[in-house]
Amino acid sequence: LDTLSSVAVADTRIRSIYYSGVGTFLITGSQTDENGSTSGSNIKFVGTTNVDAGDIYIPDNGIRMIGPVKVSAPTSGSTVTVFYG
């Protein structure tokens, strides 16, 4: 859910990610069709220190997400900002 526009984010490209927190972050945008084929992408990365924040820039066309985009952060104190489009 885009917290600024209150619109569910789906079928888009992830252009960059800004995060803070310690642990494993997961961004999922994949779906399975009626034949059992899975398409889309997962982005998984680990934040190592709580003091530092990270910025991940994805060049060219970004990473394609199919279906609803879901973001999972390791703790309630973690933050994730996803730039998409």
PDB file with SEQRES, HELIX, SHEET and CRYST1 records, atoms N, CA, C and O in Angstrom:
SEQRES   1 A   85  LEU ASP THR LEU SER SER VAL ALA VAL ALA ASP THR ARG          
SEQRES   2 A   85  ILE ARG SER ILE TYR TYR SER GLY VAL GLY THR PHE LEU          
SEQRES   3 A   85  ILE THR GLY SER GLN THR ASP GLU ASN GLY SER THR SER          
SEQRES   4 A   85  GLY SER ASN ILE LYS PHE VAL GLY THR THR ASN VAL ASP          
SEQRES   5 A   85  ALA GLY ASP ILE TYR ILE PRO ASP ASN GLY ILE ARG MET          
SEQRES   6 A   85  ILE GLY PRO VAL LYS VAL SER ALA PRO THR SER GLY SER          
SEQRES   7 A   85  THR VAL THR VAL PHE TYR GLY                                  
SHEET    1 AA1 5 THR A  38  GLY A  47  0                                        
SHEET    2 AA1 5 GLY A  23  THR A  32 -1                                        
SHEET    3 AA1 5 ILE A  63  PRO A  68  1                                        
SHEET    4 AA1 5 ALA A  10  SER A  20 -1                                        
SHEET    5 AA1 5 ALA A  53  TYR A  57 -1                                        
SHEET    1 AA2 2 ALA A  10  SER A  20  0                                        
SHEET    2 AA2 2 THR A  79  TYR A  84 -1                                        
SHEET    1 AA3 2 GLY A  23  THR A  32  0                                        
SHEET    2 AA3 2 LYS A  70  SER A  72 -1                                        
CRYST1    1.000    1.000    1.000  90.00  90.00  90.00 P 1           1          
ATOM      1  N   LEU A   1       0.845  -1.179   0.000  1.00  0.00           N  
ATOM      2  CA  LEU A   1       0.000   0.000   0.000  1.00  0.00           C  
ATOM      3  C   LEU A   1       0.885   1.235   0.000  1.00  0.00           C  
ATOM      4  O   LEU A   1       1.757   1.385   0.855  1.00  0.00           O  
ATOM      5  N   ASP A   2       0.660   2.099  -0.943  1.00  0.00           N  
ATOM      6  CA  ASP A   2       1.368   3.383  -0.981  1.00  0.00           C  
ATOM      7  C   ASP A   2       0.761   4.248   0.110  1.00  0.00           C  
ATOM      8  O   ASP A   2      -0.411   4.615   0.032  1.00  0.00           O  
ATOM      9  N   THR A   3       1.559   4.582   1.140  1.00  0.00           N  
ATOM     10  CA  THR A   3       1.025   5.314   2.288  1.00  0.00           C  
ATOM     11  C   THR A   3       0.673   6.755   1.966  1.00  0.00           C  
ATOM     12  O   THR A   3      -0.089   7.378   2.705  1.00  0.00           O  
ATOM     13  N   LEU A   4       1.208   7.299   0.887  1.00  0.00           N  
ATOM     14  CA  LEU A   4       0.865   8.671   0.507  1.00  0.00           C  
ATOM     15  C   LEU A   4      -0.448   8.747  -0.253  1.00  0.00           C  
ATOM     16  O   LEU A   4      -1.247   9.657  -0.032  1.00  0.00           O  
ATOM     17  N   SER A   5      -0.674   7.792  -1.148  1.00  0.00           N  
ATOM     18  CA  SER A   5      -1.880   7.834  -1.978  1.00  0.00           C  
ATOM     19  C   SER A   5      -2.946   6.818  -1.563  1.00  0.00           C  
ATOM     20  O   SER A   5      -4.066   6.854  -2.073  1.00  0.00           O  
ATOM     21  N   SER A   6      -2.605   5.908  -0.635  1.00  0.00           N  
ATOM     22  CA  SER A   6      -3.509   4.837  -0.183  1.00  0.00           C  
ATOM     23  C   SER A   6      -3.939   3.918  -1.323  1.00  0.00           C  
ATOM     24  O   SER A   6      -5.053   3.395  -1.317  1.00  0.00           O  
ATOM     25  N   VAL A   7      -3.062   3.724  -2.293  1.00  0.00           N  
ATOM     26  CA  VAL A   7      -3.326   2.854  -3.432  1.00  0.00           C  
ATOM     27  C   VAL A   7      -2.451   1.609  -3.301  1.00  0.00           C  
ATOM     28  O   VAL A   7      -1.269   1.711  -2.972  1.00  0.00           O  
ATOM     29  N   ALA A   8      -3.029   0.433  -3.558  1.00  0.00           N  
ATOM     30  CA  ALA A   8      -2.256  -0.800  -3.555  1.00  0.00           C  
ATOM     31  C   ALA A   8      -1.290  -0.785  -4.737  1.00  0.00           C  
ATOM     32  O   ALA A   8      -1.686  -0.481  -5.862  1.00  0.00           O  
ATOM     33  N   VAL A   9      -0.038  -1.108  -4.484  1.00  0.00           N  
ATOM     34  CA  VAL A   9       0.992  -1.105  -5.528  1.00  0.00           C  
ATOM     35  C   VAL A   9       1.061  -2.509  -6.131  1.00  0.00           C  
ATOM     36  O   VAL A   9       1.224  -3.495  -5.413  1.00  0.00           O  
ATOM     37  N   ALA A  10       0.935  -2.586  -7.452  1.00  0.00           N  
ATOM     38  CA  ALA A  10       0.987  -3.870  -8.148  1.00  0.00           C  
ATOM     39  C   ALA A  10       1.479  -3.644  -9.571  1.00  0.00           C  
ATOM     40  O   ALA A  10       1.330  -2.558 -10.131  1.00  0.00           O  
ATOM     41  N   ASP A  11       2.077  -4.705 -10.152  1.00  0.00           N  
ATOM     42  CA  ASP A  11       2.509  -4.689 -11.549  1.00  0.00           C  
ATOM     43  C   ASP A  11       3.323  -3.433 -11.869  1.00  0.00           C  
ATOM     44  O   ASP A  11       2.906  -2.608 -12.682  1.00  0.00           O  
ATOM     45  N   THR A  12       4.465  -3.297 -11.235  1.00  0.00           N  
ATOM     46  CA  THR A  12       5.301  -2.113 -11.401  1.00  0.00           C  
ATOM     47  C   THR A  12       6.773  -2.526 -11.419  1.00  0.00           C  
ATOM     48  O   THR A  12       7.096  -3.713 -11.427  1.00  0.00           O  
ATOM     49  N   ARG A  13       7.634  -1.555 -11.424  1.00  0.00           N  
ATOM     50  CA  ARG A  13       9.077  -1.801 -11.342  1.00  0.00           C  
ATOM     51  C   ARG A  13       9.630  -1.071 -10.123  1.00  0.00           C  
ATOM     52  O   ARG A  13       9.278   0.080  -9.863  1.00  0.00           O  
ATOM     53  N   ILE A  14      10.497  -1.751  -9.381  1.00  0.00           N  
ATOM     54  CA  ILE A  14      11.161  -1.141  -8.234  1.00  0.00           C  
ATOM     55  C   ILE A  14      12.406  -0.436  -8.754  1.00  0.00           C  
ATOM     56  O   ILE A  14      13.262  -1.060  -9.381  1.00  0.00           O  
ATOM     57  N   ARG A  15      12.507   0.862  -8.494  1.00  0.00           N  
ATOM     58  CA  ARG A  15      13.623   1.684  -8.997  1.00  0.00           C  
ATOM     59  C   ARG A  15      14.724   1.878  -7.964  1.00  0.00           C  
ATOM     60  O   ARG A  15      15.904   1.876  -8.315  1.00  0.00           O  
ATOM     61  N   SER A  16      14.358   2.045  -6.696  1.00  0.00           N  
ATOM     62  CA  SER A  16      15.349   2.157  -5.630  1.00  0.00           C  
ATOM     63  C   SER A  16      14.681   1.901  -4.289  1.00  0.00           C  
ATOM     64  O   SER A  16      13.456   1.926  -4.169  1.00  0.00           O  
ATOM     65  N   ILE A  17      15.521   1.650  -3.273  1.00  0.00           N  
ATOM     66  CA  ILE A  17      15.044   1.312  -1.935  1.00  0.00           C  
ATOM     67  C   ILE A  17      15.896   2.058  -0.922  1.00  0.00           C  
ATOM     68  O   ILE A  17      17.120   2.107  -1.048  1.00  0.00           O  
ATOM     69  N   TYR A  18      15.254   2.634   0.078  1.00  0.00           N  
ATOM     70  CA  TYR A  18      15.949   3.239   1.207  1.00  0.00           C  
ATOM     71  C   TYR A  18      15.463   2.506   2.454  1.00  0.00           C  
ATOM     72  O   TYR A  18      14.261   2.305   2.629  1.00  0.00           O  
ATOM     73  N   TYR A  19      16.397   2.105   3.325  1.00  0.00           N  
ATOM     74  CA  TYR A  19      15.986   1.328   4.494  1.00  0.00           C  
ATOM     75  C   TYR A  19      16.836   1.661   5.713  1.00  0.00           C  
ATOM     76  O   TYR A  19      17.940   2.193   5.591  1.00  0.00           O  
ATOM     77  N   SER A  20      16.309   1.342   6.884  1.00  0.00           N  
ATOM     78  CA  SER A  20      17.074   1.376   8.129  1.00  0.00           C  
ATOM     79  C   SER A  20      16.576   0.239   9.002  1.00  0.00           C  
ATOM     80  O   SER A  20      15.399  -0.119   8.960  1.00  0.00           O  
ATOM     81  N   GLY A  21      17.475  -0.324   9.790  1.00  0.00           N  
ATOM     82  CA  GLY A  21      17.128  -1.438  10.666  1.00  0.00           C  
ATOM     83  C   GLY A  21      18.076  -2.600  10.492  1.00  0.00           C  
ATOM     84  O   GLY A  21      18.826  -2.670   9.518  1.00  0.00           O  
ATOM     85  N   VAL A  22      18.035  -3.515  11.448  1.00  0.00           N  
ATOM     86  CA  VAL A  22      18.904  -4.689  11.437  1.00  0.00           C  
ATOM     87  C   VAL A  22      18.071  -5.930  11.161  1.00  0.00           C  
ATOM     88  O   VAL A  22      17.042  -6.153  11.798  1.00  0.00           O  
ATOM     89  N   GLY A  23      18.521  -6.729  10.213  1.00  0.00           N  
ATOM     90  CA  GLY A  23      17.835  -7.976   9.899  1.00  0.00           C  
ATOM     91  C   GLY A  23      17.540  -8.100   8.417  1.00  0.00           C  
ATOM     92  O   GLY A  23      18.036  -7.319   7.604  1.00  0.00           O  
ATOM     93  N   THR A  24      16.734  -9.079   8.077  1.00  0.00           N  
ATOM     94  CA  THR A  24      16.429  -9.397   6.687  1.00  0.00           C  
ATOM     95  C   THR A  24      15.158  -8.687   6.228  1.00  0.00           C  
ATOM     96  O   THR A  24      14.109  -8.778   6.865  1.00  0.00           O  
ATOM     97  N   PHE A  25      15.278  -7.985   5.117  1.00  0.00           N  
ATOM     98  CA  PHE A  25      14.155  -7.293   4.479  1.00  0.00           C  
ATOM     99  C   PHE A  25      13.761  -8.092   3.240  1.00  0.00           C  
ATOM    100  O   PHE A  25      14.622  -8.665   2.572  1.00  0.00           O  
ATOM    101  N   LEU A  26      12.474  -8.134   2.931  1.00  0.00           N  
ATOM    102  CA  LEU A  26      12.007  -8.864   1.761  1.00  0.00           C  
ATOM    103  C   LEU A  26      10.928  -8.047   1.054  1.00  0.00           C  
ATOM    104  O   LEU A  26       9.964  -7.598   1.674  1.00  0.00           O  
ATOM    105  N   ILE A  27      11.107  -7.863  -0.249  1.00  0.00           N  
ATOM    106  CA  ILE A  27      10.112  -7.203  -1.092  1.00  0.00           C  
ATOM    107  C   ILE A  27       9.708  -8.219  -2.147  1.00  0.00           C  
ATOM    108  O   ILE A  27      10.544  -8.707  -2.907  1.00  0.00           O  
ATOM    109  N   THR A  28       8.421  -8.533  -2.188  1.00  0.00           N  
ATOM    110  CA  THR A  28       7.921  -9.580  -3.074  1.00  0.00           C  
ATOM    111  C   THR A  28       6.888  -9.011  -4.033  1.00  0.00           C  
ATOM    112  O   THR A  28       5.998  -8.258  -3.637  1.00  0.00           O  
ATOM    113  N   GLY A  29       7.021  -9.378  -5.281  1.00  0.00           N  
ATOM    114  CA  GLY A  29       6.041  -9.021  -6.298  1.00  0.00           C  
ATOM    115  C   GLY A  29       5.958 -10.148  -7.296  1.00  0.00           C  
ATOM    116  O   GLY A  29       6.469 -10.037  -8.411  1.00  0.00           O  
ATOM    117  N   SER A  30       5.315 -11.236  -6.905  1.00  0.00           N  
ATOM    118  CA  SER A  30       5.212 -12.391  -7.801  1.00  0.00           C  
ATOM    119  C   SER A  30       3.831 -13.026  -7.641  1.00  0.00           C  
ATOM    120  O   SER A  30       3.137 -12.822  -6.644  1.00  0.00           O  
ATOM    121  N   GLN A  31       3.470 -13.783  -8.636  1.00  0.00           N  
ATOM    122  CA  GLN A  31       2.196 -14.488  -8.592  1.00  0.00           C  
ATOM    123  C   GLN A  31       2.314 -15.783  -9.378  1.00  0.00           C  
ATOM    124  O   GLN A  31       3.203 -15.931 -10.217  1.00  0.00           O  
ATOM    125  N   THR A  32       1.415 -16.716  -9.105  1.00  0.00           N  
ATOM    126  CA  THR A  32       1.395 -18.009  -9.774  1.00  0.00           C  
ATOM    127  C   THR A  32       0.145 -18.078 -10.644  1.00  0.00           C  
ATOM    128  O   THR A  32      -0.961 -17.801 -10.181  1.00  0.00           O  
ATOM    129  N   ASP A  33       0.334 -18.454 -11.919  1.00  0.00           N  
ATOM    130  CA  ASP A  33      -0.820 -18.537 -12.819  1.00  0.00           C  
ATOM    131  C   ASP A  33      -1.527 -19.878 -12.668  1.00  0.00           C  
ATOM    132  O   ASP A  33      -1.131 -20.707 -11.849  1.00  0.00           O  
ATOM    133  N   GLU A  34      -2.561 -20.083 -13.452  1.00  0.00           N  
ATOM    134  CA  GLU A  34      -3.372 -21.295 -13.345  1.00  0.00           C  
ATOM    135  C   GLU A  34      -2.608 -22.567 -13.718  1.00  0.00           C  
ATOM    136  O   GLU A  34      -3.042 -23.665 -13.370  1.00  0.00           O  
ATOM    137  N   ASN A  35      -1.485 -22.436 -14.416  1.00  0.00           N  
ATOM    138  CA  ASN A  35      -0.673 -23.597 -14.794  1.00  0.00           C  
ATOM    139  C   ASN A  35       0.424 -23.897 -13.775  1.00  0.00           C  
ATOM    140  O   ASN A  35       1.198 -24.836 -13.954  1.00  0.00           O  
ATOM    141  N   GLY A  36       0.490 -23.106 -12.716  1.00  0.00           N  
ATOM    142  CA  GLY A  36       1.503 -23.323 -11.685  1.00  0.00           C  
ATOM    143  C   GLY A  36       2.823 -22.629 -11.947  1.00  0.00           C  
ATOM    144  O   GLY A  36       3.787 -22.836 -11.210  1.00  0.00           O  
ATOM    145  N   SER A  37       2.884 -21.803 -12.992  1.00  0.00           N  
ATOM    146  CA  SER A  37       4.113 -21.069 -13.304  1.00  0.00           C  
ATOM    147  C   SER A  37       4.168 -19.784 -12.477  1.00  0.00           C  
ATOM    148  O   SER A  37       3.190 -19.041 -12.399  1.00  0.00           O  
ATOM    149  N   THR A  38       5.310 -19.539 -11.872  1.00  0.00           N  
ATOM    150  CA  THR A  38       5.488 -18.330 -11.069  1.00  0.00           C  
ATOM    151  C   THR A  38       6.245 -17.298 -11.875  1.00  0.00           C  
ATOM    152  O   THR A  38       7.248 -17.615 -12.515  1.00  0.00           O  
ATOM    153  N   SER A  39       5.764 -16.047 -11.847  1.00  0.00           N  
ATOM    154  CA  SER A  39       6.461 -14.959 -12.522  1.00  0.00           C  
ATOM    155  C   SER A  39       6.535 -13.780 -11.562  1.00  0.00           C  
ATOM    156  O   SER A  39       5.736 -13.665 -10.632  1.00  0.00           O  
ATOM    157  N   GLY A  40       7.504 -12.912 -11.803  1.00  0.00           N  
ATOM    158  CA  GLY A  40       7.728 -11.771 -10.925  1.00  0.00           C  
ATOM    159  C   GLY A  40       9.079 -11.872 -10.262  1.00  0.00           C  
ATOM    160  O   GLY A  40       9.937 -12.637 -10.705  1.00  0.00           O  
ATOM    161  N   SER A  41       9.280 -11.098  -9.191  1.00  0.00           N  
ATOM    162  CA  SER A  41      10.588 -11.040  -8.558  1.00  0.00           C  
ATOM    163  C   SER A  41      10.482 -10.917  -7.045  1.00  0.00           C  
ATOM    164  O   SER A  41       9.459 -10.503  -6.500  1.00  0.00           O  
ATOM    165  N   ASN A  42      11.577 -11.290  -6.385  1.00  0.00           N  
ATOM    166  CA  ASN A  42      11.762 -11.074  -4.961  1.00  0.00           C  
ATOM    167  C   ASN A  42      13.068 -10.314  -4.780  1.00  0.00           C  
ATOM    168  O   ASN A  42      14.049 -10.590  -5.470  1.00  0.00           O  
ATOM    169  N   ILE A  43      13.085  -9.364  -3.862  1.00  0.00           N  
ATOM    170  CA  ILE A  43      14.304  -8.654  -3.510  1.00  0.00           C  
ATOM    171  C   ILE A  43      14.522  -8.919  -2.029  1.00  0.00           C  
ATOM    172  O   ILE A  43      13.674  -8.587  -1.202  1.00  0.00           O  
ATOM    173  N   LYS A  44      15.658  -9.517  -1.695  1.00  0.00           N  
ATOM    174  CA  LYS A  44      15.964  -9.851  -0.305  1.00  0.00           C  
ATOM    175  C   LYS A  44      17.338  -9.282   0.031  1.00  0.00           C  
ATOM    176  O   LYS A  44      18.296  -9.479  -0.716  1.00  0.00           O  
ATOM    177  N   PHE A  45      17.432  -8.574   1.157  1.00  0.00           N  
ATOM    178  CA  PHE A  45      18.707  -8.016   1.579  1.00  0.00           C  
ATOM    179  C   PHE A  45      18.740  -7.923   3.091  1.00  0.00           C  
ATOM    180  O   PHE A  45      17.702  -8.007   3.748  1.00  0.00           O  
ATOM    181  N   VAL A  46      19.953  -7.747   3.653  1.00  0.00           N  
ATOM    182  CA  VAL A  46      20.140  -7.727   5.100  1.00  0.00           C  
ATOM    183  C   VAL A  46      20.712  -6.389   5.527  1.00  0.00           C  
ATOM    184  O   VAL A  46      21.733  -5.949   4.999  1.00  0.00           O  
ATOM    185  N   GLY A  47      20.058  -5.736   6.483  1.00  0.00           N  
ATOM    186  CA  GLY A  47      20.593  -4.549   7.139  1.00  0.00           C  
ATOM    187  C   GLY A  47      21.487  -5.006   8.278  1.00  0.00           C  
ATOM    188  O   GLY A  47      21.091  -5.873   9.057  1.00  0.00           O  
ATOM    189  N   THR A  48      22.685  -4.442   8.391  1.00  0.00           N  
ATOM    190  CA  THR A  48      23.649  -4.963   9.366  1.00  0.00           C  
ATOM    191  C   THR A  48      23.784  -4.134  10.633  1.00  0.00           C  
ATOM    192  O   THR A  48      24.124  -4.686  11.679  1.00  0.00           O  
ATOM    193  N   THR A  49      23.531  -2.829  10.580  1.00  0.00           N  
ATOM    194  CA  THR A  49      23.635  -2.017  11.797  1.00  0.00           C  
ATOM    195  C   THR A  49      22.444  -1.085  11.901  1.00  0.00           C  
ATOM    196  O   THR A  49      21.964  -0.565  10.894  1.00  0.00           O  
ATOM    197  N   ASN A  50      21.970  -0.876  13.108  1.00  0.00           N  
ATOM    198  CA  ASN A  50      20.799  -0.046  13.327  1.00  0.00           C  
ATOM    199  C   ASN A  50      21.106   1.437  13.172  1.00  0.00           C  
ATOM    200  O   ASN A  50      20.209   2.236  12.903  1.00  0.00           O  
ATOM    201  N   VAL A  51      22.370   1.803  13.341  1.00  0.00           N  
ATOM    202  CA  VAL A  51      22.767   3.204  13.230  1.00  0.00           C  
ATOM    203  C   VAL A  51      22.777   3.646  11.768  1.00  0.00           C  
ATOM    204  O   VAL A  51      22.404   4.774  11.447  1.00  0.00           O  
ATOM    205  N   ASP A  52      23.202   2.755  10.902  1.00  0.00           N  
ATOM    206  CA  ASP A  52      23.311   3.074   9.480  1.00  0.00           C  
ATOM    207  C   ASP A  52      21.991   2.862   8.757  1.00  0.00           C  
ATOM    208  O   ASP A  52      21.153   2.058   9.164  1.00  0.00           O  
ATOM    209  N   ALA A  53      21.838   3.588   7.701  1.00  0.00           N  
ATOM    210  CA  ALA A  53      20.715   3.387   6.794  1.00  0.00           C  
ATOM    211  C   ALA A  53      21.302   3.048   5.431  1.00  0.00           C  
ATOM    212  O   ALA A  53      22.431   3.431   5.125  1.00  0.00           O  
ATOM    213  N   GLY A  54      20.556   2.348   4.631  1.00  0.00           N  
ATOM    214  CA  GLY A  54      21.054   1.940   3.330  1.00  0.00           C  
ATOM    215  C   GLY A  54      20.216   2.493   2.206  1.00  0.00           C  
ATOM    216  O   GLY A  54      19.025   2.764   2.359  1.00  0.00           O  
ATOM    217  N   ASP A  55      20.868   2.654   1.072  1.00  0.00           N  
ATOM    218  CA  ASP A  55      20.207   3.141  -0.129  1.00  0.00           C  
ATOM    219  C   ASP A  55      20.607   2.210  -1.259  1.00  0.00           C  
ATOM    220  O   ASP A  55      21.790   2.078  -1.573  1.00  0.00           O  
ATOM    221  N   ILE A  56      19.625   1.567  -1.869  1.00  0.00           N  
ATOM    222  CA  ILE A  56      19.885   0.645  -2.970  1.00  0.00           C  
ATOM    223  C   ILE A  56      19.306   1.257  -4.232  1.00  0.00           C  
ATOM    224  O   ILE A  56      18.091   1.412  -4.355  1.00  0.00           O  
ATOM    225  N   TYR A  57      20.180   1.604  -5.171  1.00  0.00           N  
ATOM    226  CA  TYR A  57      19.736   2.137  -6.458  1.00  0.00           C  
ATOM    227  C   TYR A  57      19.772   1.005  -7.469  1.00  0.00           C  
ATOM    228  O   TYR A  57      20.762   0.279  -7.558  1.00  0.00           O  
ATOM    229  N   ILE A  58      18.700   0.850  -8.230  1.00  0.00           N  
ATOM    230  CA  ILE A  58      18.608  -0.216  -9.229  1.00  0.00           C  
ATOM    231  C   ILE A  58      18.645   0.438 -10.605  1.00  0.00           C  
ATOM    232  O   ILE A  58      17.678   1.089 -11.002  1.00  0.00           O  
ATOM    233  N   PRO A  59      19.744   0.278 -11.337  1.00  0.00           N  
ATOM    234  CA  PRO A  59      19.903   0.971 -12.615  1.00  0.00           C  
ATOM    235  C   PRO A  59      18.987   0.427 -13.713  1.00  0.00           C  
ATOM    236  O   PRO A  59      18.290  -0.575 -13.555  1.00  0.00           O  
ATOM    237  N   ASP A  60      19.032   1.144 -14.826  1.00  0.00           N  
ATOM    238  CA  ASP A  60      18.290   0.789 -16.038  1.00  0.00           C  
ATOM    239  C   ASP A  60      16.789   0.810 -15.798  1.00  0.00           C  
ATOM    240  O   ASP A  60      16.239   1.842 -15.412  1.00  0.00           O  
ATOM    241  N   ASN A  61      16.120  -0.313 -16.021  1.00  0.00           N  
ATOM    242  CA  ASN A  61      14.659  -0.350 -15.950  1.00  0.00           C  
ATOM    243  C   ASN A  61      14.109  -0.807 -14.612  1.00  0.00           C  
ATOM    244  O   ASN A  61      12.897  -0.981 -14.491  1.00  0.00           O  
ATOM    245  N   GLY A  62      14.944  -1.008 -13.602  1.00  0.00           N  
ATOM    246  CA  GLY A  62      14.469  -1.476 -12.309  1.00  0.00           C  
ATOM    247  C   GLY A  62      14.187  -2.971 -12.320  1.00  0.00           C  
ATOM    248  O   GLY A  62      14.513  -3.675 -13.277  1.00  0.00           O  
ATOM    249  N   ILE A  63      13.577  -3.441 -11.244  1.00  0.00           N  
ATOM    250  CA  ILE A  63      13.230  -4.854 -11.120  1.00  0.00           C  
ATOM    251  C   ILE A  63      11.717  -4.987 -11.260  1.00  0.00           C  
ATOM    252  O   ILE A  63      10.956  -4.336 -10.544  1.00  0.00           O  
ATOM    253  N   ARG A  64      11.298  -5.829 -12.183  1.00  0.00           N  
ATOM    254  CA  ARG A  64       9.876  -5.993 -12.496  1.00  0.00           C  
ATOM    255  C   ARG A  64       9.166  -6.789 -11.411  1.00  0.00           C  
ATOM    256  O   ARG A  64       9.628  -7.853 -11.000  1.00  0.00           O  
ATOM    257  N   MET A  65       8.054  -6.265 -10.961  1.00  0.00           N  
ATOM    258  CA  MET A  65       7.200  -6.937  -9.990  1.00  0.00           C  
ATOM    259  C   MET A  65       5.867  -7.231 -10.658  1.00  0.00           C  
ATOM    260  O   MET A  65       5.309  -6.377 -11.348  1.00  0.00           O  
ATOM    261  N   ILE A  66       5.357  -8.438 -10.454  1.00  0.00           N  
ATOM    262  CA  ILE A  66       4.086  -8.843 -11.029  1.00  0.00           C  
ATOM    263  C   ILE A  66       3.139  -9.159  -9.881  1.00  0.00           C  
ATOM    264  O   ILE A  66       3.502  -9.876  -8.948  1.00  0.00           O  
ATOM    265  N   GLY A  67       1.942  -8.631  -9.949  1.00  0.00           N  
ATOM    266  CA  GLY A  67       0.985  -8.818  -8.867  1.00  0.00           C  
ATOM    267  C   GLY A  67       1.230  -7.801  -7.761  1.00  0.00           C  
ATOM    268  O   GLY A  67       2.009  -6.864  -7.939  1.00  0.00           O  
ATOM    269  N   PRO A  68       0.573  -7.979  -6.626  1.00  0.00           N  
ATOM    270  CA  PRO A  68       0.721  -7.026  -5.517  1.00  0.00           C  
ATOM    271  C   PRO A  68       2.149  -7.033  -4.971  1.00  0.00           C  
ATOM    272  O   PRO A  68       2.778  -8.086  -4.864  1.00  0.00           O  
ATOM    273  N   VAL A  69       2.644  -5.864  -4.631  1.00  0.00           N  
ATOM    274  CA  VAL A  69       3.983  -5.733  -4.056  1.00  0.00           C  
ATOM    275  C   VAL A  69       3.845  -5.736  -2.542  1.00  0.00           C  
ATOM    276  O   VAL A  69       3.089  -4.945  -1.978  1.00  0.00           O  
ATOM    277  N   LYS A  70       4.581  -6.632  -1.884  1.00  0.00           N  
ATOM    278  CA  LYS A  70       4.528  -6.772  -0.428  1.00  0.00           C  
ATOM    279  C   LYS A  70       5.911  -6.516   0.146  1.00  0.00           C  
ATOM    280  O   LYS A  70       6.910  -7.008  -0.377  1.00  0.00           O  
ATOM    281  N   VAL A  71       5.963  -5.741   1.229  1.00  0.00           N  
ATOM    282  CA  VAL A  71       7.221  -5.406   1.877  1.00  0.00           C  
ATOM    283  C   VAL A  71       7.216  -5.988   3.279  1.00  0.00           C  
ATOM    284  O   VAL A  71       6.260  -5.807   4.033  1.00  0.00           O  
ATOM    285  N   SER A  72       8.297  -6.692   3.625  1.00  0.00           N  
ATOM    286  CA  SER A  72       8.445  -7.265   4.953  1.00  0.00           C  
ATOM    287  C   SER A  72       9.728  -6.728   5.570  1.00  0.00           C  
ATOM    288  O   SER A  72      10.799  -6.834   4.973  1.00  0.00           O  
ATOM    289  N   ALA A  73       9.621  -6.152   6.767  1.00  0.00           N  
ATOM    290  CA  ALA A  73      10.775  -5.621   7.486  1.00  0.00           C  
ATOM    291  C   ALA A  73      11.013  -6.488   8.732  1.00  0.00           C  
ATOM    292  O   ALA A  73      10.072  -7.088   9.252  1.00  0.00           O  
ATOM    293  N   PRO A  74      12.259  -6.560   9.212  1.00  0.00           N  
ATOM    294  CA  PRO A  74      12.567  -7.474  10.312  1.00  0.00           C  
ATOM    295  C   PRO A  74      11.987  -7.084  11.672  1.00  0.00           C  
ATOM    296  O   PRO A  74      11.686  -7.966  12.475  1.00  0.00           O  
ATOM    297  N   THR A  75      11.822  -5.793  11.952  1.00  0.00           N  
ATOM    298  CA  THR A  75      11.295  -5.360  13.253  1.00  0.00           C  
ATOM    299  C   THR A  75      10.353  -4.178  13.058  1.00  0.00           C  
ATOM    300  O   THR A  75      10.329  -3.568  11.989  1.00  0.00           O  
ATOM    301  N   SER A  76       9.585  -3.858  14.081  1.00  0.00           N  
ATOM    302  CA  SER A  76       8.675  -2.719  13.992  1.00  0.00           C  
ATOM    303  C   SER A  76       9.422  -1.399  13.946  1.00  0.00           C  
ATOM    304  O   SER A  76       8.865  -0.395  13.504  1.00  0.00           O  
ATOM    305  N   GLY A  77      10.679  -1.376  14.396  1.00  0.00           N  
ATOM    306  CA  GLY A  77      11.485  -0.154  14.351  1.00  0.00           C  
ATOM    307  C   GLY A  77      12.181   0.072  13.013  1.00  0.00           C  
ATOM    308  O   GLY A  77      12.799   1.116  12.802  1.00  0.00           O  
ATOM    309  N   SER A  78      12.084  -0.896  12.117  1.00  0.00           N  
ATOM    310  CA  SER A  78      12.711  -0.784  10.798  1.00  0.00           C  
ATOM    311  C   SER A  78      11.868   0.074   9.880  1.00  0.00           C  
ATOM    312  O   SER A  78      10.650   0.151  10.035  1.00  0.00           O  
ATOM    313  N   THR A  79      12.509   0.713   8.932  1.00  0.00           N  
ATOM    314  CA  THR A  79      11.780   1.496   7.938  1.00  0.00           C  
ATOM    315  C   THR A  79      12.214   1.086   6.544  1.00  0.00           C  
ATOM    316  O   THR A  79      13.364   0.703   6.329  1.00  0.00           O  
ATOM    317  N   VAL A  80      11.294   1.167   5.604  1.00  0.00           N  
ATOM    318  CA  VAL A  80      11.571   0.856   4.196  1.00  0.00           C  
ATOM    319  C   VAL A  80      10.808   1.854   3.343  1.00  0.00           C  
ATOM    320  O   VAL A  80       9.603   2.038   3.516  1.00  0.00           O  
ATOM    321  N   THR A  81      11.512   2.495   2.423  1.00  0.00           N  
ATOM    322  CA  THR A  81      10.884   3.362   1.428  1.00  0.00           C  
ATOM    323  C   THR A  81      11.219   2.784   0.060  1.00  0.00           C  
ATOM    324  O   THR A  81      12.389   2.583  -0.267  1.00  0.00           O  
ATOM    325  N   VAL A  82      10.194   2.519  -0.732  1.00  0.00           N  
ATOM    326  CA  VAL A  82      10.383   1.931  -2.058  1.00  0.00           C  
ATOM    327  C   VAL A  82       9.962   2.949  -3.101  1.00  0.00           C  
ATOM    328  O   VAL A  82       8.853   3.480  -3.053  1.00  0.00           O  
ATOM    329  N   PHE A  83      10.853   3.217  -4.044  1.00  0.00           N  
ATOM    330  CA  PHE A  83      10.532   4.085  -5.171  1.00  0.00           C  
ATOM    331  C   PHE A  83      10.198   3.195  -6.358  1.00  0.00           C  
ATOM    332  O   PHE A  83      10.992   2.340  -6.750  1.00  0.00           O  
ATOM    333  N   TYR A  84       9.029   3.402  -6.918  1.00  0.00           N  
ATOM    334  CA  TYR A  84       8.542   2.504  -7.967  1.00  0.00           C  
ATOM    335  C   TYR A  84       7.980   3.297  -9.143  1.00  0.00           C  
ATOM    336  O   TYR A  84       7.794   4.512  -9.063  1.00  0.00           O  
ATOM    337  N   GLY A  85       7.723   2.601 -10.208  1.00  0.00           N  
ATOM    338  CA  GLY A  85       7.097   3.227 -11.363  1.00  0.00           C  
ATOM    339  C   GLY A  85       7.695   2.781 -12.657  1.00  0.00           C  
ATOM    340  O   GLY A  85       7.266   3.227 -13.722  1.00  0.00           O  
TER     341      GLY A  85                                                      
END                                                                             
